[in-house]
Tab-separated table of C-alpha atoms in Angstrom:
chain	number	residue	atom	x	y	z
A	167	UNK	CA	31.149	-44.206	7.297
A	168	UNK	CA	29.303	-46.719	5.556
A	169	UNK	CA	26.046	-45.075	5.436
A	170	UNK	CA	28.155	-41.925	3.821
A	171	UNK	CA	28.844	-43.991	0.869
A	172	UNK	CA	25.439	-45.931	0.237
A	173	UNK	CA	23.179	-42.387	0.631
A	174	UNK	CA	20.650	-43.186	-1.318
A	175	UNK	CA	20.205	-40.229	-4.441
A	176	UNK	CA	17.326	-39.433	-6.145
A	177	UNK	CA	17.634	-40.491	-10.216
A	178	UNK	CA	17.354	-36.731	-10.961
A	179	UNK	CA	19.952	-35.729	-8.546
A	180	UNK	CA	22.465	-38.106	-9.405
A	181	UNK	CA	22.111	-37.152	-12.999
A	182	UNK	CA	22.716	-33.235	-12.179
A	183	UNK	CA	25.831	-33.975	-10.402
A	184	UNK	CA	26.907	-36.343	-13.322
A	185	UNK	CA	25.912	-34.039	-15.744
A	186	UNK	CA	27.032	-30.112	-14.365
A	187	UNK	CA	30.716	-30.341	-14.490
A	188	UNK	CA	30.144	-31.380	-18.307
A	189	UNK	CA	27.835	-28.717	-18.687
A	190	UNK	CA	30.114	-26.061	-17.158
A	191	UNK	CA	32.822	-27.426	-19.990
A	192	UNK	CA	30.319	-27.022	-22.681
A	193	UNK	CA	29.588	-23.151	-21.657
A	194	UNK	CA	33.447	-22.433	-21.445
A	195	UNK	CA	33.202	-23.679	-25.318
A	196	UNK	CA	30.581	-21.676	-25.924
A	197	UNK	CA	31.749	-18.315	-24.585
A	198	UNK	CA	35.269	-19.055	-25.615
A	199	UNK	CA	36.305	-18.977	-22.232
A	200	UNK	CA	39.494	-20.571	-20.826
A	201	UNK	CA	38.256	-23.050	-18.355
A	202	UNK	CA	38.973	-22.427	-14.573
A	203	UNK	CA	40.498	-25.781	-13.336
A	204	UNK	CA	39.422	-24.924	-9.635
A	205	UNK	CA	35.608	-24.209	-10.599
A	206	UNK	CA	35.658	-27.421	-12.579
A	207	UNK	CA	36.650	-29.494	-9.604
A	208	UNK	CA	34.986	-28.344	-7.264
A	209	UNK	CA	32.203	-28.720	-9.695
A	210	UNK	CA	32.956	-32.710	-9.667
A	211	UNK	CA	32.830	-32.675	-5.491
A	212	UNK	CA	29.498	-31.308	-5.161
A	213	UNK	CA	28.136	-35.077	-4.736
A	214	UNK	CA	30.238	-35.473	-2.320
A	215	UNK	CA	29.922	-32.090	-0.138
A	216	UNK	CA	25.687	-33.414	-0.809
A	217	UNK	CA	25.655	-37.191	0.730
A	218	UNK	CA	28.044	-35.243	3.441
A	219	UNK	CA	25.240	-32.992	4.375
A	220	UNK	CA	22.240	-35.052	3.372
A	221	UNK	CA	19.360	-35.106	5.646
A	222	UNK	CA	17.582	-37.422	4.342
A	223	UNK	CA	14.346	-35.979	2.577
A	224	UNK	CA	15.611	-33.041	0.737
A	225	UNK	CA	16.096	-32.997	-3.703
A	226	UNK	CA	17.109	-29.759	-3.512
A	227	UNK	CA	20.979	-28.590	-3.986
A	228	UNK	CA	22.613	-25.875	-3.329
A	229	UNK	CA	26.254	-25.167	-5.540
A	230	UNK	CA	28.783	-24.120	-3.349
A	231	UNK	CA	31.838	-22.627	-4.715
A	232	UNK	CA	33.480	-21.029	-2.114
A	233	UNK	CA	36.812	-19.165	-2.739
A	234	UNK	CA	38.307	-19.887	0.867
A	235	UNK	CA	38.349	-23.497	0.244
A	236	UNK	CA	41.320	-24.461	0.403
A	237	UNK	CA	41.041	-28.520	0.376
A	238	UNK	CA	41.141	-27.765	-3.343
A	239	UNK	CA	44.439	-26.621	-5.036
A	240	UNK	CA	45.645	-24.613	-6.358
A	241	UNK	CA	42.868	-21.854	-5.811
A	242	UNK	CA	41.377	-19.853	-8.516
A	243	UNK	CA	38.590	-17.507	-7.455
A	244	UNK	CA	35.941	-16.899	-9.761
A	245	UNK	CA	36.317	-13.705	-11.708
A	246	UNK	CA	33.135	-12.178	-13.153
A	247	UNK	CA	33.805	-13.971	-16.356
A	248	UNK	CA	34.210	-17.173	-14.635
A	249	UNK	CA	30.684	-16.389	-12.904
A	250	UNK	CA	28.887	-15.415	-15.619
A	251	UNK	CA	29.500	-19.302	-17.495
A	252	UNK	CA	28.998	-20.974	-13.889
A	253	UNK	CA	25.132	-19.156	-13.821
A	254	UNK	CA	24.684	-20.417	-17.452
A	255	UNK	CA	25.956	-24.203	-16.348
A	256	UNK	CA	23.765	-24.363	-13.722
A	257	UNK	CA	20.518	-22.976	-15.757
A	258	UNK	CA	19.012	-25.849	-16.801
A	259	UNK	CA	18.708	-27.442	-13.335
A	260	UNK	CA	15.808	-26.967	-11.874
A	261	UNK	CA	16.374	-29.126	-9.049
A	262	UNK	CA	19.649	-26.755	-8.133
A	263	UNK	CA	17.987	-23.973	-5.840
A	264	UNK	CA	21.192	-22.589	-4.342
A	265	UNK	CA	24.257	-20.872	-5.137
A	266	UNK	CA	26.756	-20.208	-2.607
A	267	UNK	CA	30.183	-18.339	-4.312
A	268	UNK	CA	31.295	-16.598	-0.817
A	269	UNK	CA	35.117	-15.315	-0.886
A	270	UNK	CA	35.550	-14.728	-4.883
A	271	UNK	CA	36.349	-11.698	-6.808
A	272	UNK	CA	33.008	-11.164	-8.384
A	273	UNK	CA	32.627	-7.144	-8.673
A	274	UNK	CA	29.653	-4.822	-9.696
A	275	UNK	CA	30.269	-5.316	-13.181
A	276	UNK	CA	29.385	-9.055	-11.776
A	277	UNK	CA	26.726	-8.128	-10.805
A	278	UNK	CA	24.956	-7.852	-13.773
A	279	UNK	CA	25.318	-11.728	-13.800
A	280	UNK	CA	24.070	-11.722	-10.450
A	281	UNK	CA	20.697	-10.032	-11.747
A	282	UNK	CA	20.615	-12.366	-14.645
A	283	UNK	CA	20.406	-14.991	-12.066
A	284	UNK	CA	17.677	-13.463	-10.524
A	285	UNK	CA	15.623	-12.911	-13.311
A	286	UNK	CA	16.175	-16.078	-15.437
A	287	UNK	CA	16.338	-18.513	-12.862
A	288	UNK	CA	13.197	-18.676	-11.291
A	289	UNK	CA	14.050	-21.744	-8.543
A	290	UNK	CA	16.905	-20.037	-6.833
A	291	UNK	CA	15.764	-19.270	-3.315
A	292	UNK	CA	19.843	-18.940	-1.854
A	293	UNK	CA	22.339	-16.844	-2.570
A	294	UNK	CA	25.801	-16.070	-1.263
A	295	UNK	CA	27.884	-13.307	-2.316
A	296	UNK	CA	29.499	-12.411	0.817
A	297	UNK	CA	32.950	-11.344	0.734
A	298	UNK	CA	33.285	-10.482	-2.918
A	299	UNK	CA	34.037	-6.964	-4.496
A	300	UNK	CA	30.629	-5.741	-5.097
A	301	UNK	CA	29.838	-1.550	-3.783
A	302	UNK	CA	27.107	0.670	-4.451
A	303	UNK	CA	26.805	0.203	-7.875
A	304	UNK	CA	26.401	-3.491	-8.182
A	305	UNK	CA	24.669	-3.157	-4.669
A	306	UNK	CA	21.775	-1.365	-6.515
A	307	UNK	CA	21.657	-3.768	-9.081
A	308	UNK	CA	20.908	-6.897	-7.061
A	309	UNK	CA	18.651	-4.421	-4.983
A	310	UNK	CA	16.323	-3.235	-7.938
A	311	UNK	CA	16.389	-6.666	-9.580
A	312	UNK	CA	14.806	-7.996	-6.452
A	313	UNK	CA	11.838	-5.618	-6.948
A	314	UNK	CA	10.541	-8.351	-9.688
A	315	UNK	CA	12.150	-10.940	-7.970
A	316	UNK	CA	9.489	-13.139	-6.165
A	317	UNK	CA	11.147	-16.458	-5.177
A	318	UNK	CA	14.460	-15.333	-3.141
A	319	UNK	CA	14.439	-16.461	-0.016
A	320	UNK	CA	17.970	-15.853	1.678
A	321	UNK	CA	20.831	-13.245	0.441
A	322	UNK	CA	24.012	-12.597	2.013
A	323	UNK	CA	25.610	-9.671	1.263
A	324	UNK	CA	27.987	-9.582	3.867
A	325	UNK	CA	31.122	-7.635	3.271
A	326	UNK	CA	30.800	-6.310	-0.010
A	327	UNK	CA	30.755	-2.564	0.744
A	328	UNK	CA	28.011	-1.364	-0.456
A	329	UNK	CA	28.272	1.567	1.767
A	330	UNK	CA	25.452	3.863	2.709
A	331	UNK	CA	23.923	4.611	-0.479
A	332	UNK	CA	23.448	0.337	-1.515
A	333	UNK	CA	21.842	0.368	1.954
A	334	UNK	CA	19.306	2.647	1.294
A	335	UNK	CA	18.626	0.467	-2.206
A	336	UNK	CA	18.291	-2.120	-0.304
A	337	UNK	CA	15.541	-0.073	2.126
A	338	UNK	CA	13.268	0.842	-1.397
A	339	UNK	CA	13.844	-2.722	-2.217
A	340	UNK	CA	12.075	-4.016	1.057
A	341	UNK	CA	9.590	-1.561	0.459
A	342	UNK	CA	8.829	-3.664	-2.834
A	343	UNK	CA	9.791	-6.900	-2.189
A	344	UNK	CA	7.658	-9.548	-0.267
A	345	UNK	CA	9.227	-12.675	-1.003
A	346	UNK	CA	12.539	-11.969	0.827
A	347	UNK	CA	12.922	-13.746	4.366
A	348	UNK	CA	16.553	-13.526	5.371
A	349	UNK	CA	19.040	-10.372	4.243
A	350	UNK	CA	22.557	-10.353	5.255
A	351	UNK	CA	24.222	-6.584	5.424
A	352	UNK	CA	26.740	-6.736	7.863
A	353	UNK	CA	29.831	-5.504	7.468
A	354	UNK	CA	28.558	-3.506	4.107
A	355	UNK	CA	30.126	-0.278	5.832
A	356	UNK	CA	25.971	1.218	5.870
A	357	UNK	CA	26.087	4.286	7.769
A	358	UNK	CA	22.843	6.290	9.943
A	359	UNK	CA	20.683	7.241	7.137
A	360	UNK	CA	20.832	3.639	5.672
A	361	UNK	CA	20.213	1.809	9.402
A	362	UNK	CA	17.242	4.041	9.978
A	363	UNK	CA	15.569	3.231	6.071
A	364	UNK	CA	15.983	-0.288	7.066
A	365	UNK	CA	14.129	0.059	10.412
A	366	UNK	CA	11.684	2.490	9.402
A	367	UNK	CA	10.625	-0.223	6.408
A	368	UNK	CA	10.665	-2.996	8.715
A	369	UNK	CA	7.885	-1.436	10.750
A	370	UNK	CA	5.862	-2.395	7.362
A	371	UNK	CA	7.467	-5.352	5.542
A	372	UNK	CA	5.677	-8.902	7.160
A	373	UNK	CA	7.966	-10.860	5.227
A	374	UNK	CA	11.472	-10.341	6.478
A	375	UNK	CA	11.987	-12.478	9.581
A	376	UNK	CA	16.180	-12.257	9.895
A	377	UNK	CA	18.066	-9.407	9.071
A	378	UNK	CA	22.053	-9.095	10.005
A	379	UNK	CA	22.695	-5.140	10.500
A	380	UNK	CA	26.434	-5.732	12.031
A	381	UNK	CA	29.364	-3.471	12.019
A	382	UNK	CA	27.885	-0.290	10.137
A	383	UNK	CA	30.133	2.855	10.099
A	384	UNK	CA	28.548	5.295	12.769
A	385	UNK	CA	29.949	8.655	13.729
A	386	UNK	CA	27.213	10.036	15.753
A	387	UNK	CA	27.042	8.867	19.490
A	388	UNK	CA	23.296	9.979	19.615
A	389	UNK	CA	22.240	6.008	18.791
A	390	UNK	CA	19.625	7.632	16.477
A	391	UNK	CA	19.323	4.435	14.740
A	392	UNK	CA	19.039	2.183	17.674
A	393	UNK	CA	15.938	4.098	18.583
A	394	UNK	CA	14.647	3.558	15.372
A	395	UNK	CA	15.295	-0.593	15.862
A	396	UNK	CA	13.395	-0.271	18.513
A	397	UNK	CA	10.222	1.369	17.501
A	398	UNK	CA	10.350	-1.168	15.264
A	399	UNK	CA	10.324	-3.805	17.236
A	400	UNK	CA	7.302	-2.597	18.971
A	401	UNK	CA	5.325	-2.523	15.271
A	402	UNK	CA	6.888	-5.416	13.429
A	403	UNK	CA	5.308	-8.588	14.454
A	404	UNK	CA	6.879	-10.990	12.222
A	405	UNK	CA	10.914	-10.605	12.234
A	406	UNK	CA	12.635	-12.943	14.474
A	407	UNK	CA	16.576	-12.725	14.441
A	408	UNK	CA	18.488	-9.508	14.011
A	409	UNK	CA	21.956	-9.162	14.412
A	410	UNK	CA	23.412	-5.745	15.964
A	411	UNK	CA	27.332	-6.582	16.865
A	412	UNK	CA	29.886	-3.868	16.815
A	413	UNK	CA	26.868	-0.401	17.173
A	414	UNK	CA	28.722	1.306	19.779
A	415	UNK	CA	25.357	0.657	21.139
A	416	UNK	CA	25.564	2.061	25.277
A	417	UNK	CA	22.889	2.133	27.722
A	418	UNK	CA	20.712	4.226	25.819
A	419	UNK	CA	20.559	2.167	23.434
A	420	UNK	CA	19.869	-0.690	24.609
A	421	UNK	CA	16.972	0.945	26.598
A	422	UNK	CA	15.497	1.695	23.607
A	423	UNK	CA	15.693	-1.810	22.533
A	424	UNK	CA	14.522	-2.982	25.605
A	425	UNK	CA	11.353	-0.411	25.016
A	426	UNK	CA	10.672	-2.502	21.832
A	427	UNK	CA	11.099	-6.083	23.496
A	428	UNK	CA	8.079	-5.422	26.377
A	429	UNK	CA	5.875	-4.784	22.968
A	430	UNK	CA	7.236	-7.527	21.455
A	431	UNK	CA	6.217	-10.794	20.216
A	432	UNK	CA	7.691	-12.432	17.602
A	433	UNK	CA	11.710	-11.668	18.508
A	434	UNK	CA	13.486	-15.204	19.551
A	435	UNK	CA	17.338	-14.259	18.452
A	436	UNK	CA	18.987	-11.304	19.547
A	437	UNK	CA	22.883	-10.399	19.399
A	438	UNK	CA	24.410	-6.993	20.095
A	439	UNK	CA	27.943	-8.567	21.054
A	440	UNK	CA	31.261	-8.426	19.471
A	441	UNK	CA	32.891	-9.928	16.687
A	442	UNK	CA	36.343	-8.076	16.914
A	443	UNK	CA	38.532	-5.975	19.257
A	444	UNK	CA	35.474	-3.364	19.041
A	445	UNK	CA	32.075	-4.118	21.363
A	446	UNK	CA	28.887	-2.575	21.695
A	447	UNK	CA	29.722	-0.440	25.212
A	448	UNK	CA	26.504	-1.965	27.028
A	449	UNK	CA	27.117	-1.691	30.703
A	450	UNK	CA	25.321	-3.003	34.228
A	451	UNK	CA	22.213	-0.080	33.940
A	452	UNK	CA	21.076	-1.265	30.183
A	453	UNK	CA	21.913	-5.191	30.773
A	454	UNK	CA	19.944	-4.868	33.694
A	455	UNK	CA	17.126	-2.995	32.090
A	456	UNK	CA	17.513	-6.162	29.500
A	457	UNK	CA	16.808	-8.800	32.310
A	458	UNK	CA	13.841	-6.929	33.435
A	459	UNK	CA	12.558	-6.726	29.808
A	460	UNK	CA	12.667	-10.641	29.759
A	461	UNK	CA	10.734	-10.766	32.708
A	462	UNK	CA	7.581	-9.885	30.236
A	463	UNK	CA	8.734	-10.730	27.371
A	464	UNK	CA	8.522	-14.544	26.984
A	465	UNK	CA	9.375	-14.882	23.348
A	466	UNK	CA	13.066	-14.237	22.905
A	467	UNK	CA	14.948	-17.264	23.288
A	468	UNK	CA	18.696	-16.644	21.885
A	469	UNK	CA	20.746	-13.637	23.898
A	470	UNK	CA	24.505	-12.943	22.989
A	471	UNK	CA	26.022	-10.236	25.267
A	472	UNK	CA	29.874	-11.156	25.468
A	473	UNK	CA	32.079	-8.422	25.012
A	474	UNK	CA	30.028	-5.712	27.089
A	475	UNK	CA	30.413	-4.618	30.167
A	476	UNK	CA	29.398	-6.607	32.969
A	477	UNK	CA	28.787	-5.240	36.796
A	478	UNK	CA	28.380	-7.734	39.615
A	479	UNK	CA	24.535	-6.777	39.681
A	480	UNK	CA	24.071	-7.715	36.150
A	481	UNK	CA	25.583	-11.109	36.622
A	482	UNK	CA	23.518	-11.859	39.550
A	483	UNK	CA	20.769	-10.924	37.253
A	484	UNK	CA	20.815	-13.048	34.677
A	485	UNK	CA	21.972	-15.838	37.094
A	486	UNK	CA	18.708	-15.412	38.312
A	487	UNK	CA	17.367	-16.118	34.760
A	488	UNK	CA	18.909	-18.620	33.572
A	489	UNK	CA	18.210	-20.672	36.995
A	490	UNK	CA	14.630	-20.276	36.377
A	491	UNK	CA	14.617	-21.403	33.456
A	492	UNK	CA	13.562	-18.548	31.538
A	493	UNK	CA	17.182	-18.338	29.606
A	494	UNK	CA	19.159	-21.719	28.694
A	495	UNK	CA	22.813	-21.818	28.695
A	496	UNK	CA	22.693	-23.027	25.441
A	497	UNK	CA	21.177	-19.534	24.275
A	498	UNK	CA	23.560	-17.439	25.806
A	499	UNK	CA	27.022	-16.739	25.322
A	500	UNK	CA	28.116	-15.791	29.633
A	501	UNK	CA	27.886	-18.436	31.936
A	502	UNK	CA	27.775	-16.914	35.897
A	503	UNK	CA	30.370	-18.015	38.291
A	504	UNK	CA	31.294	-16.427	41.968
A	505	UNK	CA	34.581	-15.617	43.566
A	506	UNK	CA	35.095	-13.873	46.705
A	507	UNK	CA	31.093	-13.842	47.012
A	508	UNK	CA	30.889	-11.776	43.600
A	509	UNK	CA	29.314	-13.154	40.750
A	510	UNK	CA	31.227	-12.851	37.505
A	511	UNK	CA	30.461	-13.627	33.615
A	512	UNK	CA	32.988	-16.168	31.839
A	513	UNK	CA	32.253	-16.617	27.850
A	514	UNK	CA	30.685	-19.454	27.034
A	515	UNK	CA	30.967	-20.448	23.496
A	516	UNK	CA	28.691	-23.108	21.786
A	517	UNK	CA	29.787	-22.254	17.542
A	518	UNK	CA	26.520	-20.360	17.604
A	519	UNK	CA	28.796	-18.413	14.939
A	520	UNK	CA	30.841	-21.013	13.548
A	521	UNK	CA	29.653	-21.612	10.248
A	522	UNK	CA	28.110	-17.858	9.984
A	523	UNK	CA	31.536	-16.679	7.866
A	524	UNK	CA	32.932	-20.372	7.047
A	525	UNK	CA	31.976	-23.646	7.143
A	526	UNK	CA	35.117	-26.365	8.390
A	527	UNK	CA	35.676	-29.157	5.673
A	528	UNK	CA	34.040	-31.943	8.143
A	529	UNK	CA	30.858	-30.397	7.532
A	530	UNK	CA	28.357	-28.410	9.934
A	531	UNK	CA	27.960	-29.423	13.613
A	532	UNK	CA	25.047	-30.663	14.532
A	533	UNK	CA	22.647	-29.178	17.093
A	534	UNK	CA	20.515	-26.319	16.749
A	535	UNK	CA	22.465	-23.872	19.600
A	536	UNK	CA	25.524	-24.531	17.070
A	537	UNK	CA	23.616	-22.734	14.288
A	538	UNK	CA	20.803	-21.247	16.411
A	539	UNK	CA	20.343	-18.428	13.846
A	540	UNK	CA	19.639	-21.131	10.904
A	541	UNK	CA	18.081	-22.977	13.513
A	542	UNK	CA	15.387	-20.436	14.382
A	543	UNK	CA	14.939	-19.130	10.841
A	544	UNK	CA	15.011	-21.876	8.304
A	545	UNK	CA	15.678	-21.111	4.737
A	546	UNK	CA	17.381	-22.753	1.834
A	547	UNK	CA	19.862	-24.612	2.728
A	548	UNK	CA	19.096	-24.791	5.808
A	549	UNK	CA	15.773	-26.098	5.433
């Protein structure tokens, strides 16, 4: 506790955090805006939330105004309005190179703020907006502003429904782009046509190394797209995380990405399991095409299979790998067990998704298999 208080701050620091929540005052003058008392506090905590998370070698900061904090009352998610002044505030920082505003009500008429940001301030490399109202139109917005953009690092888009037409934006954009290292479009509702852009470009872009592709809206049970994923994964030689919960992804599938993975050398973090009452539909055959795939492949470290369908064969499987070695149990979500003589799969959970949709008010957990997917792929602000 002691060392939380006596964290030693830069002089430059110290003077942004003294400084913002004036600045964000002045703005509201300036616009003629009412001020929002729950931006303005959480404003004056941002030291705080800092020395809680400092590391010890890092000037930069990231602005975190999350709408689903609740440790500050009452609650007043940022409207566009409210954005818009909270970009200009945070302008003249140059030492502030993230903005997280997860959970507010920041729509695509928002978004033109949101490509204000990108264009103006040059030292953001992090940006949350998952979980706000943003669809296809704002969606394109952020997409083609990121075809100038060159210093973005990390963008979540997760949850704004951008549907199938802001995914294929985002494709063109990737096309373009080459600064980009982490995108976030799960739960974006992207459909086929969308999924297969994104893989298709991916076979080409050598900057992306995490992309989140969860829960897109599929009506065909051909796994098209899936195939797709996986002849990219034979090409693409630089992405190492991707995130494929909730395809409706079956045997085939998986197959397919198991195809990709033998080619493979650069893939270290790999979940197709579920995040609600609906799974990928993996059973025995293409989990236990999967453990022979790791058998050659060497590189892929982080596996998350739970909510599939497990066989006894499977589980003696990858019993088999994770007793030599070749899988940890802190990189996989099943942990083998035997009744009766028949080995079983019991969930093992380490948080490796804890902090992927919220972040508890003690702070982050320590340990990479907590994280494993900031872990793995470092960007702002997880540097």
């Amino acid at each position: 506790m002691e060392d939380f208080f006596f964290t030693p701050l830069s002089v430059e620091v110290a003077s942004t955090f003294i400084d913002l929540p004036q600045n964000y005052q002045t703005m509201c003058r300036l616009f003629q805006r009412e001020e929002n008392p729950f931006l303005f506090q959480t404003l004056q905590l941002q030291e705080t939330d800092y020395i809680k998370n400092y590391k010890g070698f890092q000037d930069e900061i990231t602005i975190k105004v999350a709408g689903n904090n609740h440790l500050i009352t009452p609650v007043q998610r940022l409207t566009d309005k409210d954005f818009e002044v909270l970009i200009y505030s945070i302008k003249p920082y140059t030492n502030i190179t993230g903005l997280d505003v997860r959970y507010n009500l920041i729509t695509d008429y928002g978004a033109h703020h949101v490509v204000k940001l990108l264009e103006d301030i040059q030292n953001i490399t992090y940006l949350n907006l998952m979980f706000n109202d943003i669809e296809t139109e704002g969606g394109e917005m952020i997409a083609k502003a990121l075809h100038r953009n060159t210093t973005l690092k990390y963008l979540r888009m997760t949850g704004n429904k951008i549907g199938n037409k802001g995914g294929m934006f985002f494709a063109t954009m990737l096309q373009i782009n080459s600064s980009l290292e982490k995108l976030d479009l799960g739960d974006c509702d992207l459909e086929m046509q969308s999924l297969i852009a994104l893989a298709t470009v991916l076979t080409k872009n050598t900057s992306i190394k995490g992309i989140n592709l969860n829960r897109p809206l599929l009506k065909s049970e051909e796994e098209e797209s899936t195939v797709h994923i996986g002849n990219m994964l034979q090409i693409n030689s630089s992405i190492i995380e991707i995130h494929l919960c909730k395809h409706d992804m079956k045997n085939f599938g998986m197959e397919q990405l198991c195809k990709g993975l033998l080619l493979n050398t650069s893939l270290r973090y790999l979940d197709v399991s579920w995040l609600s009452v609906v799974s990928n539909n993996i059973s025995g055959e293409g989990l236990k095409a999967f453990s022979d795939a790791l058998k050659t492949n060497t590189t892929l470290s982080n596996f998350y299979i739970w909510g599939n369908k497990f066989d006894s064969e499977t589980c003696v499987a990858f019993s088999h790998l994770i007793k030599s070695g070749r899988l940890k149990l802190e990189n996989i979500d099943v942990e083998p067990y035997v009744v009766d003589n028949l080995m079983y799969f019991a969930e093992v959970s380490h948080g490796i998704k804890k902090h992927y949709y919220w972040t508890p008010s003690y702070g982050e957990i320590e340990g990479a298999s907590t994280n494993a997917g900031f872990a793995i792929v470092p960007t702002t602000p997880h540097l």
